[in-house]
Short mmCIF file of C-alpha atoms in Angstrom, two decimals:
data_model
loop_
_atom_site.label_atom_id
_atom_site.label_comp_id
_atom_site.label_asym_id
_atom_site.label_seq_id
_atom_site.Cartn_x
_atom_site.Cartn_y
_atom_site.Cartn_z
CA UNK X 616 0.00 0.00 0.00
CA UNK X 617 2.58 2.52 0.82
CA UNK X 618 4.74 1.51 -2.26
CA UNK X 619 1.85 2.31 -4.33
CA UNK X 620 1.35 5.51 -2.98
CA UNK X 621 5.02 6.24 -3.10
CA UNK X 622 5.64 5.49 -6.70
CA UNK X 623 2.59 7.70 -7.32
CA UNK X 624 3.84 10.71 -5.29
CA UNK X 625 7.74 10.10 -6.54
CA UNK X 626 6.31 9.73 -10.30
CA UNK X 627 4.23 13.36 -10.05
CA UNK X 628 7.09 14.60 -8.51
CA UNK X 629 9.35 14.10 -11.26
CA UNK X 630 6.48 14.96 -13.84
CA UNK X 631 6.20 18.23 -12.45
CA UNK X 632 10.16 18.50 -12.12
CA UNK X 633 10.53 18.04 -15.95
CA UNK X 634 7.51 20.52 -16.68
CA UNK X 635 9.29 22.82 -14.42
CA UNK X 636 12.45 22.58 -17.08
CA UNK X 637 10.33 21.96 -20.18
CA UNK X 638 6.80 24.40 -20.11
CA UNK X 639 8.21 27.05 -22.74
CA UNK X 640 5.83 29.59 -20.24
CA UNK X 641 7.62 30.83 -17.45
CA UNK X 642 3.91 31.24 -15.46
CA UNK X 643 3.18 27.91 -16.50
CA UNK X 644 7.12 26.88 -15.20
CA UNK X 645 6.43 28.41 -11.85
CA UNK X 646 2.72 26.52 -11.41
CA UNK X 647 4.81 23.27 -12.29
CA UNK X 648 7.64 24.06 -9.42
CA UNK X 649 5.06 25.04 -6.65
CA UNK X 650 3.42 21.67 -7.77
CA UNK X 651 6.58 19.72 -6.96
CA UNK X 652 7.21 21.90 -3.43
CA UNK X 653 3.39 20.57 -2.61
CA UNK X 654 4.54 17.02 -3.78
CA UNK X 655 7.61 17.05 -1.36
CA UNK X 656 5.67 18.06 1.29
CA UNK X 657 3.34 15.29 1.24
CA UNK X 658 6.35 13.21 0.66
CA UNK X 659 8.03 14.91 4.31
CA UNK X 660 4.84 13.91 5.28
CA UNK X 661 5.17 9.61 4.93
CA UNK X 662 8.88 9.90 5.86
CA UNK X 663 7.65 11.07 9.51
CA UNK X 664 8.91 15.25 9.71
CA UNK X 665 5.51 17.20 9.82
CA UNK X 666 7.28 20.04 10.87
CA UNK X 667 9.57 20.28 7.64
CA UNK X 668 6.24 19.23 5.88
CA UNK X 669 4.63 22.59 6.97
CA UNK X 670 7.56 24.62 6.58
CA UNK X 671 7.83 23.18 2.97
CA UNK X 672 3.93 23.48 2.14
CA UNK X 673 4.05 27.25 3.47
CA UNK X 674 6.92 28.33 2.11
CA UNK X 675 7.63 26.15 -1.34
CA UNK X 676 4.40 25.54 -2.52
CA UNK X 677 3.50 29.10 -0.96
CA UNK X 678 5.73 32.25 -0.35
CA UNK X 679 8.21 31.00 -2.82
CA UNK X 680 5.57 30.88 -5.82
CA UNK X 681 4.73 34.71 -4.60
CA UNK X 682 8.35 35.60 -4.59
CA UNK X 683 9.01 34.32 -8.22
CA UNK X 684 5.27 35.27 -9.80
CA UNK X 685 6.20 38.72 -8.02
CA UNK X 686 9.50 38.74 -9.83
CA UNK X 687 7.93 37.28 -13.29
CA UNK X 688 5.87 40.52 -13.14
CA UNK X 689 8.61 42.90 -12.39
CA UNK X 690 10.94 41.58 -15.08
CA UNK X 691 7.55 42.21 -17.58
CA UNK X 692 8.19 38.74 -18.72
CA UNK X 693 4.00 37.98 -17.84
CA UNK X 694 2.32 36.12 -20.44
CA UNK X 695 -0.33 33.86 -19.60
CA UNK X 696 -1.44 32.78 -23.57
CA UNK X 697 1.62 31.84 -24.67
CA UNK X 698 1.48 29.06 -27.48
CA UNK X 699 5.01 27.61 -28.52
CA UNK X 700 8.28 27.83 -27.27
CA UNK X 701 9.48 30.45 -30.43
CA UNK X 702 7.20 33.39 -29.81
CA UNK X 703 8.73 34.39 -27.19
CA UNK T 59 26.19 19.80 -28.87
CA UNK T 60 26.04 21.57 -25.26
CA UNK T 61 22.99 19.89 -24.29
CA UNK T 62 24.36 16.84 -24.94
CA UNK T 63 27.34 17.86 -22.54
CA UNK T 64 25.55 18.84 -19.74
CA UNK T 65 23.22 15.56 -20.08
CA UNK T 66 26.15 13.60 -20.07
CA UNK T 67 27.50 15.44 -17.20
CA UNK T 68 24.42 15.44 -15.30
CA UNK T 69 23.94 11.30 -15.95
CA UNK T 70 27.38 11.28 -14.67
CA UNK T 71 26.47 13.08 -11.25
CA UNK T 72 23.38 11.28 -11.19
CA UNK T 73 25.10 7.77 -11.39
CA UNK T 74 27.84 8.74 -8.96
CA UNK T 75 25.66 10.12 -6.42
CA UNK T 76 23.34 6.88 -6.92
CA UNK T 77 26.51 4.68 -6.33
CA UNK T 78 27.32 6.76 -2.87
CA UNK T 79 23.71 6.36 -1.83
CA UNK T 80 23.56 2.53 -2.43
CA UNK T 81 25.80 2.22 0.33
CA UNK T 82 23.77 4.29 3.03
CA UNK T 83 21.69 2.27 4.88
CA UNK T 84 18.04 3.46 4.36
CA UNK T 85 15.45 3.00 7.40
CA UNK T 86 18.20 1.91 9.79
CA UNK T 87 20.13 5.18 10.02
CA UNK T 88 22.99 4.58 12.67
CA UNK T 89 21.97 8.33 14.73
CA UNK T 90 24.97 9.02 17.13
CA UNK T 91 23.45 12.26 17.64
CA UNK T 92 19.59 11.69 17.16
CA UNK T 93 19.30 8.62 19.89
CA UNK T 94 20.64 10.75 22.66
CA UNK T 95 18.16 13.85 21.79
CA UNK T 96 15.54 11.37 21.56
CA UNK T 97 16.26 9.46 25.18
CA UNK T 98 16.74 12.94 27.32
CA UNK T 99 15.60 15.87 25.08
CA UNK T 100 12.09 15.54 26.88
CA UNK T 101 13.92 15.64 30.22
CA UNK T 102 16.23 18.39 29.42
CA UNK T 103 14.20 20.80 27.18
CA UNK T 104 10.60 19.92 28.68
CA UNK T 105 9.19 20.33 25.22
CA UNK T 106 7.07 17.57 23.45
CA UNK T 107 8.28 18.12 19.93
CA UNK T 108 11.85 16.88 19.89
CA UNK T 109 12.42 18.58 16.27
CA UNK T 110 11.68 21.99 18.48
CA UNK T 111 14.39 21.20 21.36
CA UNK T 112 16.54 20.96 18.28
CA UNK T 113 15.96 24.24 17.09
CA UNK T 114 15.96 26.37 19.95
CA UNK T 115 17.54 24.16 22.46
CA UNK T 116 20.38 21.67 21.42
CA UNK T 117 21.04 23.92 17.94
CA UNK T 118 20.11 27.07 19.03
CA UNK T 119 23.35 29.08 18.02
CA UNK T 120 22.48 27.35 14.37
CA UNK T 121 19.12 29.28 14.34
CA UNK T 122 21.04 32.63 15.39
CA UNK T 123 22.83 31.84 12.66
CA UNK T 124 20.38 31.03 10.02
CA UNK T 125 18.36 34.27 11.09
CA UNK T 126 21.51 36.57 10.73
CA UNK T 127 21.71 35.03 6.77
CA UNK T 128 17.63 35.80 6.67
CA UNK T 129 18.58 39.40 7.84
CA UNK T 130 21.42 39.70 5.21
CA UNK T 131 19.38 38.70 2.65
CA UNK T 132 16.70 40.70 3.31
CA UNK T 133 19.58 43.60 3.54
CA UNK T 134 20.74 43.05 0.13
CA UNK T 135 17.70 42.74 -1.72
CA UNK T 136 16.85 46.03 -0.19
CA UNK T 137 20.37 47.49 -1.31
CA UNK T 138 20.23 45.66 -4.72
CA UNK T 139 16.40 46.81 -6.02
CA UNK T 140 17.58 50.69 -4.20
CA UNK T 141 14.68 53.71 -3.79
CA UNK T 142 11.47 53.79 -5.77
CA UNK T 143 11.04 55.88 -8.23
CA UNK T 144 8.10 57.98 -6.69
CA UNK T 145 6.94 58.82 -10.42
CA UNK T 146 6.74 54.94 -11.39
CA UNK T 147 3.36 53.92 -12.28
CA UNK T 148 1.95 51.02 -9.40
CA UNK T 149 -0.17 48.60 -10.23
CA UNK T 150 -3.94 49.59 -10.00
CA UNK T 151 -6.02 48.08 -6.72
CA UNK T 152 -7.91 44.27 -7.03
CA UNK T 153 -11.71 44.17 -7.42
CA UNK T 154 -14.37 44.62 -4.45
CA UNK T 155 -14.22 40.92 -4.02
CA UNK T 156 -10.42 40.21 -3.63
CA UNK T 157 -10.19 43.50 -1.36
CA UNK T 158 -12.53 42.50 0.77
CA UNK T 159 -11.80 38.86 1.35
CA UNK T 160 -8.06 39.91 1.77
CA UNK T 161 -9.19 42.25 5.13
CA UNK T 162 -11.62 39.34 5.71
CA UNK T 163 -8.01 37.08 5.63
CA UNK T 164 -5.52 39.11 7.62
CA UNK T 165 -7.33 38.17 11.36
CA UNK T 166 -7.88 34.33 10.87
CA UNK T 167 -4.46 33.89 8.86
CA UNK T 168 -2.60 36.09 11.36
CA UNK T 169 -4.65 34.07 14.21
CA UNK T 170 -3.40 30.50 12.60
CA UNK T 171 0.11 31.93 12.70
CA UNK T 172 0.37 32.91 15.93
CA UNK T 173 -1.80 29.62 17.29
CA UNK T 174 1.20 27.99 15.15
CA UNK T 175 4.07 29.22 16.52
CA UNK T 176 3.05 29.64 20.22
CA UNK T 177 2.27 25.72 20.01
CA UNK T 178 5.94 25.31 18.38
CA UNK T 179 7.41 23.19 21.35
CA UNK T 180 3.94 20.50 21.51
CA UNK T 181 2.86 20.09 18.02
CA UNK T 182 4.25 19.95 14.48
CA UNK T 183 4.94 23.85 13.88
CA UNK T 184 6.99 26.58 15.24
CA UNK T 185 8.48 30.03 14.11
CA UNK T 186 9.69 29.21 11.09
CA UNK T 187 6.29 27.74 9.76
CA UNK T 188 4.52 30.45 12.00
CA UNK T 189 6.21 33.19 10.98
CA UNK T 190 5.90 32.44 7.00
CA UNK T 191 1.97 32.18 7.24
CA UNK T 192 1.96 35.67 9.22
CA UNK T 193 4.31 37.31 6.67
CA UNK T 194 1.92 35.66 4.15
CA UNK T 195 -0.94 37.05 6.32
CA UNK T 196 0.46 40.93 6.07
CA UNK T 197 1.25 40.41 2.13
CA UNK T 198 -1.92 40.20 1.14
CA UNK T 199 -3.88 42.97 1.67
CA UNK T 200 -0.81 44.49 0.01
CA UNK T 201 -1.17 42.80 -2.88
CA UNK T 202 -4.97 43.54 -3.06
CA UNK T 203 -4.20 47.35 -2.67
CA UNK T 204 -0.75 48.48 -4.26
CA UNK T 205 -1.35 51.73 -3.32
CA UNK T 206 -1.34 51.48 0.50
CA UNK T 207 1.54 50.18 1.11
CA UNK T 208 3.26 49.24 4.27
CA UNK T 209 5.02 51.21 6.94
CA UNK T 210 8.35 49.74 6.46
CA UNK T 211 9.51 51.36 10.09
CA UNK T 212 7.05 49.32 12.26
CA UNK T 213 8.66 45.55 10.53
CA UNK T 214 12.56 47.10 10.86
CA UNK T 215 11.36 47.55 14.25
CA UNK T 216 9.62 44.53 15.01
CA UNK T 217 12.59 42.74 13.81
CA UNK T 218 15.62 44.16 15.23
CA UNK T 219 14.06 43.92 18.63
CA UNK T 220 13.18 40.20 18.24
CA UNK T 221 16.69 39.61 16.71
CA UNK T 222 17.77 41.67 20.08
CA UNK T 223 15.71 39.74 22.38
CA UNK T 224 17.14 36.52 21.14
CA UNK T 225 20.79 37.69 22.04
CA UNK T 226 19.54 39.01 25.04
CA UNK T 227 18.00 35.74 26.40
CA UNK T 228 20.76 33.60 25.03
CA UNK T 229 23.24 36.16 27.18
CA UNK T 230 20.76 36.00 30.10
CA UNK T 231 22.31 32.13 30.36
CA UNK T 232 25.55 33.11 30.02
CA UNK T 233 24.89 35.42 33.31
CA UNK T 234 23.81 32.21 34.72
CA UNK T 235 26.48 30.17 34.28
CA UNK T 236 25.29 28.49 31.45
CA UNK T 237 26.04 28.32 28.07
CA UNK T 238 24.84 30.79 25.34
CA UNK T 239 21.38 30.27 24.91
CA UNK T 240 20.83 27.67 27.42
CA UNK T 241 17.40 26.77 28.21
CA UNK T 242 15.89 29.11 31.37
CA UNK T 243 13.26 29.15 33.95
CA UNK T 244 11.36 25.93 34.97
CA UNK T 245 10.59 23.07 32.25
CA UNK T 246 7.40 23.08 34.06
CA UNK T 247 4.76 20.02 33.05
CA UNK T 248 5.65 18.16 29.81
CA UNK T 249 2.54 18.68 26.90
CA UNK T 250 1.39 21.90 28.91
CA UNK T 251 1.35 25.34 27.14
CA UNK T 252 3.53 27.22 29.90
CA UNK T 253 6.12 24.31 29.27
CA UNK T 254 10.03 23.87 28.05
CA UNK T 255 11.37 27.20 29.39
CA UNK T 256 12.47 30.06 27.45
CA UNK T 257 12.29 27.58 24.25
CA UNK T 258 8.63 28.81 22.79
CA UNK T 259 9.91 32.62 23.94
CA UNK T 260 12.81 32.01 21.37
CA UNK T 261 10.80 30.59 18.68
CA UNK T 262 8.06 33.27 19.29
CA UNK T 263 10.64 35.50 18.55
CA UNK T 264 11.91 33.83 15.55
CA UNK T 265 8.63 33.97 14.66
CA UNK T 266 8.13 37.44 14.95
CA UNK T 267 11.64 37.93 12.66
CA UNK T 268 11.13 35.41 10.56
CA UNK T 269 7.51 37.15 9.99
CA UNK T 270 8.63 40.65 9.65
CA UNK T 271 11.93 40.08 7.59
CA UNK T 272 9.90 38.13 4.62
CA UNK T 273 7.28 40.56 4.59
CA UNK T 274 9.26 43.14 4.28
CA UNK T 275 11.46 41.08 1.64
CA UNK T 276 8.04 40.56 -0.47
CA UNK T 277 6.87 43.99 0.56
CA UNK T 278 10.28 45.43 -1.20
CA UNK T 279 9.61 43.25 -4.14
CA UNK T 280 6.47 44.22 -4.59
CA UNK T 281 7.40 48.20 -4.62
CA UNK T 282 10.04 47.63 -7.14
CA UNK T 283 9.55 49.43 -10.58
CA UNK T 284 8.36 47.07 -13.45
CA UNK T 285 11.02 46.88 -16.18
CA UNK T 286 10.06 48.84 -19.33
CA UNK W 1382 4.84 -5.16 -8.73
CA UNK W 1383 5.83 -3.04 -5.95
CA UNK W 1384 8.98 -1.30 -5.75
CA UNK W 1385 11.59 -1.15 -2.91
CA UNK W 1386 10.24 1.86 -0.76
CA UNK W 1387 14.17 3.23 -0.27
CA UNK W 1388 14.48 2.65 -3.82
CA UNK W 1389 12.06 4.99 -4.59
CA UNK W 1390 12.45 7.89 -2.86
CA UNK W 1391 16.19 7.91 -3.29
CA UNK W 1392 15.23 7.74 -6.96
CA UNK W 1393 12.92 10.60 -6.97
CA UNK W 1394 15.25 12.72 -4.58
CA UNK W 1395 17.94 12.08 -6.96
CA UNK W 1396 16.22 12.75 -9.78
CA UNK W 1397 15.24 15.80 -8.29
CA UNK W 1398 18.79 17.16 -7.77
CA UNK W 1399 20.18 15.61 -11.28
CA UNK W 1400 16.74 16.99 -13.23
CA UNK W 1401 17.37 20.49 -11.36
CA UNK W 1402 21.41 20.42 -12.43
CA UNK W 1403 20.93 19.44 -16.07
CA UNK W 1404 18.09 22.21 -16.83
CA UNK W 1405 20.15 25.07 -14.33
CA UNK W 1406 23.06 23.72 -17.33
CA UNK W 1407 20.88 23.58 -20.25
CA UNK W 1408 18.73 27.03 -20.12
CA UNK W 1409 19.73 30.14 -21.38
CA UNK W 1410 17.05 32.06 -19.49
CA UNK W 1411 18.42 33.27 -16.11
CA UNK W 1412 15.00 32.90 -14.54
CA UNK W 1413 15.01 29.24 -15.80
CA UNK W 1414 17.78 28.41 -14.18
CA UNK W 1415 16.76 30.10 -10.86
CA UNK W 1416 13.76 27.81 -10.84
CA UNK W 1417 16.02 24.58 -11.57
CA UNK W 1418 17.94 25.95 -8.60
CA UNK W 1419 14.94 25.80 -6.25
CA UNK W 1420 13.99 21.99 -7.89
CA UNK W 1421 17.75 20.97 -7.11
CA UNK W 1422 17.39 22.48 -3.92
CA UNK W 1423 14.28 20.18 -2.87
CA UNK W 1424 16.15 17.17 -4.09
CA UNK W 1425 18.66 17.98 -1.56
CA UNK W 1426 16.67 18.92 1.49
CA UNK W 1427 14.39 15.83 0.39
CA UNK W 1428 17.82 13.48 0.63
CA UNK W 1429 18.99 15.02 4.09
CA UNK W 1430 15.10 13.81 5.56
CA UNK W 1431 15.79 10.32 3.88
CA UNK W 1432 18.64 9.90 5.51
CA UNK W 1433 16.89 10.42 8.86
CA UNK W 1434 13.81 7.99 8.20
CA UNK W 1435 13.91 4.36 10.33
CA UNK W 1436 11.60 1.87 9.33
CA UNK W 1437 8.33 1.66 11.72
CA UNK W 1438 8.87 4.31 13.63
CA UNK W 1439 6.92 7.97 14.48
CA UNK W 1440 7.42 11.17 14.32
CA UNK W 1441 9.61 12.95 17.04
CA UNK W 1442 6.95 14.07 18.50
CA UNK W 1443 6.27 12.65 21.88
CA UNK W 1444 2.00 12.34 22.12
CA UNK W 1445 1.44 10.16 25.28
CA UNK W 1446 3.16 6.33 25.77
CA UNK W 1447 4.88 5.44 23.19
CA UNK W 1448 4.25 1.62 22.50
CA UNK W 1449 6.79 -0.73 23.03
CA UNK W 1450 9.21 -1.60 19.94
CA UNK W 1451 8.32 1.52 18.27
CA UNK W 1452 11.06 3.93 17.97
CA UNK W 1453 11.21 7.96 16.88
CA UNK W 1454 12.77 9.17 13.31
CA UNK W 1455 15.72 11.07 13.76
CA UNK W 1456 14.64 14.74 14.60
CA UNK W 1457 18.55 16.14 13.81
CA UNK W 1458 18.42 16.56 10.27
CA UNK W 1459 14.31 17.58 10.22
CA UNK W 1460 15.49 20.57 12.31
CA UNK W 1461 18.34 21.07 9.66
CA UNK W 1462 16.47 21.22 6.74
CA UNK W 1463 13.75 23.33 8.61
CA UNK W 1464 16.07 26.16 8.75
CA UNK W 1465 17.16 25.37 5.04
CA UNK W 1466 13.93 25.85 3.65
CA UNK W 1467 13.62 29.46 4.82
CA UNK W 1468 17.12 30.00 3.87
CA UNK W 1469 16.01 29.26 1.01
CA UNK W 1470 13.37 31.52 -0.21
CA UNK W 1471 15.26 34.35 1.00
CA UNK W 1472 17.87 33.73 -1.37
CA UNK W 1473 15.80 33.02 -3.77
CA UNK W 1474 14.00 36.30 -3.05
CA UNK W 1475 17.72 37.98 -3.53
CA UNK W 1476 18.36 35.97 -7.02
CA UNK W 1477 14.88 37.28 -8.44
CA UNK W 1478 16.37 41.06 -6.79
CA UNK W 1479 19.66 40.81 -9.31
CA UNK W 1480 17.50 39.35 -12.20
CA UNK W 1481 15.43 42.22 -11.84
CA UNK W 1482 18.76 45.02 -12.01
CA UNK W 1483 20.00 42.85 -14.84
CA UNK W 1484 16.84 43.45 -17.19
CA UNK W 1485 17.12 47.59 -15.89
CA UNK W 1486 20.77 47.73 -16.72
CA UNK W 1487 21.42 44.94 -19.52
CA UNK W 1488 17.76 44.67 -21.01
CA UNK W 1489 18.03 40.83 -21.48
CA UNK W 1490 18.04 37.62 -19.33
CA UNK W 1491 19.86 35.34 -21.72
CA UNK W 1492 23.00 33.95 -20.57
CA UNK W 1493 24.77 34.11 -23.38
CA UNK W 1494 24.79 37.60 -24.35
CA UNK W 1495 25.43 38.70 -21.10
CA UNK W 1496 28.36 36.64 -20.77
CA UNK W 1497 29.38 38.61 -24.45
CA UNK W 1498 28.80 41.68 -22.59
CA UNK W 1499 30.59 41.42 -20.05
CA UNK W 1500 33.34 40.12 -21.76
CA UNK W 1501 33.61 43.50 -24.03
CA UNK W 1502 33.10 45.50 -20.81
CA UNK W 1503 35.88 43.85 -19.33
CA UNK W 1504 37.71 44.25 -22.52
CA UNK W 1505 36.77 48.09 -22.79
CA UNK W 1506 37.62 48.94 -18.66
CA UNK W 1507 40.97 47.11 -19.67
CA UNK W 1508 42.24 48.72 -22.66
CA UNK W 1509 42.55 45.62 -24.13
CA UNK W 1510 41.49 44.69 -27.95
CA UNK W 1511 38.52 43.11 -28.53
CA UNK W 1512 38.90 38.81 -28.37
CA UNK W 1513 39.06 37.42 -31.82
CA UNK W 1514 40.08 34.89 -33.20
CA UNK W 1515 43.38 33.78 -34.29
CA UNK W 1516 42.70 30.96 -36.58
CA UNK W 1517 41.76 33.09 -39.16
CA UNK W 1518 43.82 35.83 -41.17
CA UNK W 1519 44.42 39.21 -40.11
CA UNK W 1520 41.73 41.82 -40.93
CA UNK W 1521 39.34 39.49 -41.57
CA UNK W 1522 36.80 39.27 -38.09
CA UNK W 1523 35.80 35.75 -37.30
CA UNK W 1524 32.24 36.66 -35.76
CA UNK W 1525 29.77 39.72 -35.81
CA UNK W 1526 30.53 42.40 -32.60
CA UNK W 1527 28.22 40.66 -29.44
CA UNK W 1528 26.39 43.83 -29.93
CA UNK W 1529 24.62 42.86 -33.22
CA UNK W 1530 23.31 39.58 -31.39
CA UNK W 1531 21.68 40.33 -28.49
CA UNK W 1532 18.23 39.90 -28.83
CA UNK W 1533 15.28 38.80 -26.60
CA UNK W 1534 15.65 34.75 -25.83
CA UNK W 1535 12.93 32.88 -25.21
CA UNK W 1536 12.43 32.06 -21.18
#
């Protein structure tokens, strides 16, 4: 039972880990890196450490995603409709 | 042709680290250091989370540490982004419905920060967990009105005299004949609020730092001029 | 068929840090390779907890009588990567901070033509002539100046 749900949680982790690297939209790239901070998290979560669980749900899947949106929007590099990677 | 380099390079990290970890025992980790926290943490520390007596007990100078790099940080993001330029245009206020369920927010989230890091030293939770969900907490209304912005002297405040207080308890031991930052006053009843000493006073106020520090951090980020 | 547990979370936690090194190598984009930065520094933080984690045992936190047998994970390296985490963001809060003076002074994120000019500024502060290259005959330049190829790379 817990090997199932480990090879699902360690597979969507490195789904989202290769999106993070791959999605030509750097919005989309951010979604895809607070999805594998949330991942970890549940991870800390079967490998006993609920408090580094919190600390990574608040701040990876959380503050961190604010910092680098945040920073996405100051750098004017904001596009949400972005088709492929060479209209950039 | 660089790709294929840094693939290469990358498999070749990959595999080596791999090999180095197929020799660590997984699930039967030896802990020198863990087993002994584990058998008299409870009894020396008088908190019920042994991650906590960690922290701000056994690693305290570690924290000091980690909170002088948070200060730095925030130091040098300040320095880096410099002063606003007043004419810069800011980005126009949210809708009626964002501005109004980020005041409806700022109570319960600051509330669930606070309950989090004052229960630091009996539950999963502390100030570093607290202290990001009440910087979180004072972000957002910021982000649903631009144009208020935040008094930047009340969170330099806030912070150097939490940053002070820590010193200032950790010397109190010294006075004491202890070490620096040795755990004070009675450990009291194990599980009870009023429990482990001056441990939850130091993680309130790494709370409180951590707290102020990143929302000033976001706060700054936020204020920066957009490029072009 | 079920898998090894340790198998697979040192697999995932070192895929984590190798996935995070070989984009942070492969991207141009400077923000790109910030965000493979953060995914290499999860792997890591997610490899210090697994090296903490005992088989049938709880978390170090102690909730009543503990029954017999059962022993605690190792709360050491939890409390280590606690303070990593928020180390974390607040660098990562600096990095987006010089991205952003970058753009304002340089007006591009791609590595490689800042690395072209910084090379000519170096060049200019030093007095020196301009690198080229010395395969080919005199008067004849190998390459266009870095100016005439900067242009906006996709993130």
């Amino acid at each position: 039972m817990t090997e199932w749900l480990a090879l699902i949680l360690v597979v969507m982790m490195l789904a989202a880990a290769l999106a993070v690297v791959l999605v030509p939209n750097l919005v989309g790239a951010i979604a895809a890196s607070s999805a594998v901070s949330l991942v970890v998290a549940v991870i800390f979560v079967v490998l006993r450490a609920p408090d580094v669980a919190m600390t990574e749900a608040a701040v990876g899947a959380g503050l961190s995603a604010a910092v680098l949106g945040l920073g996405v929007r100051r750098l004017g590099l904001w596009k949400l409709n972005e088709g492929k990677k060479d209209d950039a | 042709m660089r790709k294929a380099a840094s693939l290469l390079f990358a498999g070749g990290l990959a595999f080596l680290l791999a090999v180095l970890v197929a020799k660590l025992p997984f699930g039967e980790t030896p802990m020198v250091l863990g087993k002994q926290v584990l058998a008299q943490g409870a009894e020396q520390t008088g908190t019920a989370n042994l991650v906590t007596s960690v922290v701000v007990g056994y690693r305290a100078y570690d924290t000091l540490g980690e909170l002088s790099i948070l200060f730095t940080a925030a130091l040098a993001l300040g320095l880096v982004l410099g002063k606003r330029n007043a004419a810069a245009p800011r980005d126009p206020d949210a809708g009626l419905v964002l501005r109004a369920s980020a005041d409806l927010l700022l109570p319960l989230l600051l509330v669930v920060g606070f309950y989090i890091i004052l229960h630091g030293h009996l539950t999963p939770g502390g100030g570093f967990q607290g202290g990001v969900i009440v910087a979180a907490a004072l972000f957002i209304p910021i982000l649903a009105r631009p144009s208020r912005g935040l008094d930047h002297g009340v969170l330099v405040w806030l912070e150097s005299l939490a940053g002070a207080l820590f010193i200032l308890i950790g010397l109190a031991a010294l006075f004491q004949d202890g070490a620096f930052l040795e755990p004070l006053l009675g450990k009291g009843e194990l599980g009870r609020l009023l429990s482990g000493g001056t441990l939850p006073l130091l993680y309130l106020l790494v709370g409180v730092k951590v707290g102020a520090e990143l929302t000033g951090l976001l706060v700054n980020l936020a204020d920066a001029e957009a490029v072009e | 068929m079920p898998i090894p547990l340790d198998t697979l979370f040192f697999a995932g936690a070192l895929g984590l840090v190798a996935i995070g090194v070989v984009g942070m190598l492969a991207s141009r984009h400077l923000f790109r390779v910030l965000l493979c930065l953060g995914l290499a520094e999860a792997g890591g933080n997610l490899l210090l907890v697994l090296s903490g984690y005992r088989w049938d045992s709880v978390a170090p936190i102690l909730t009543g009588d503990l029954p017999v047998g059962v022993s605690m994970v190792d709360p050491v390296p939890q409390a280590l990567v606690l303070t990593s985490i928020v180390i974390g963001v607040g660098m990562e809060a600096l990095a987006v901070a010089l991205l952003i003076r970058i753009r304002r002074a340089y007006g591009t994120l791609d590595g490689h033509a800042l690395l072209a000019r910084l090379r000519e500024d170096l060049d200019e502060r030093l007095g020196v002539a301009p690198d080229r290259s010395e395969d080919l005959p005199k008067g004849h330049a190998p390459f266009p100046a870095p100016a005439a190829k900067e242009q906006e790379v996709n993130p």
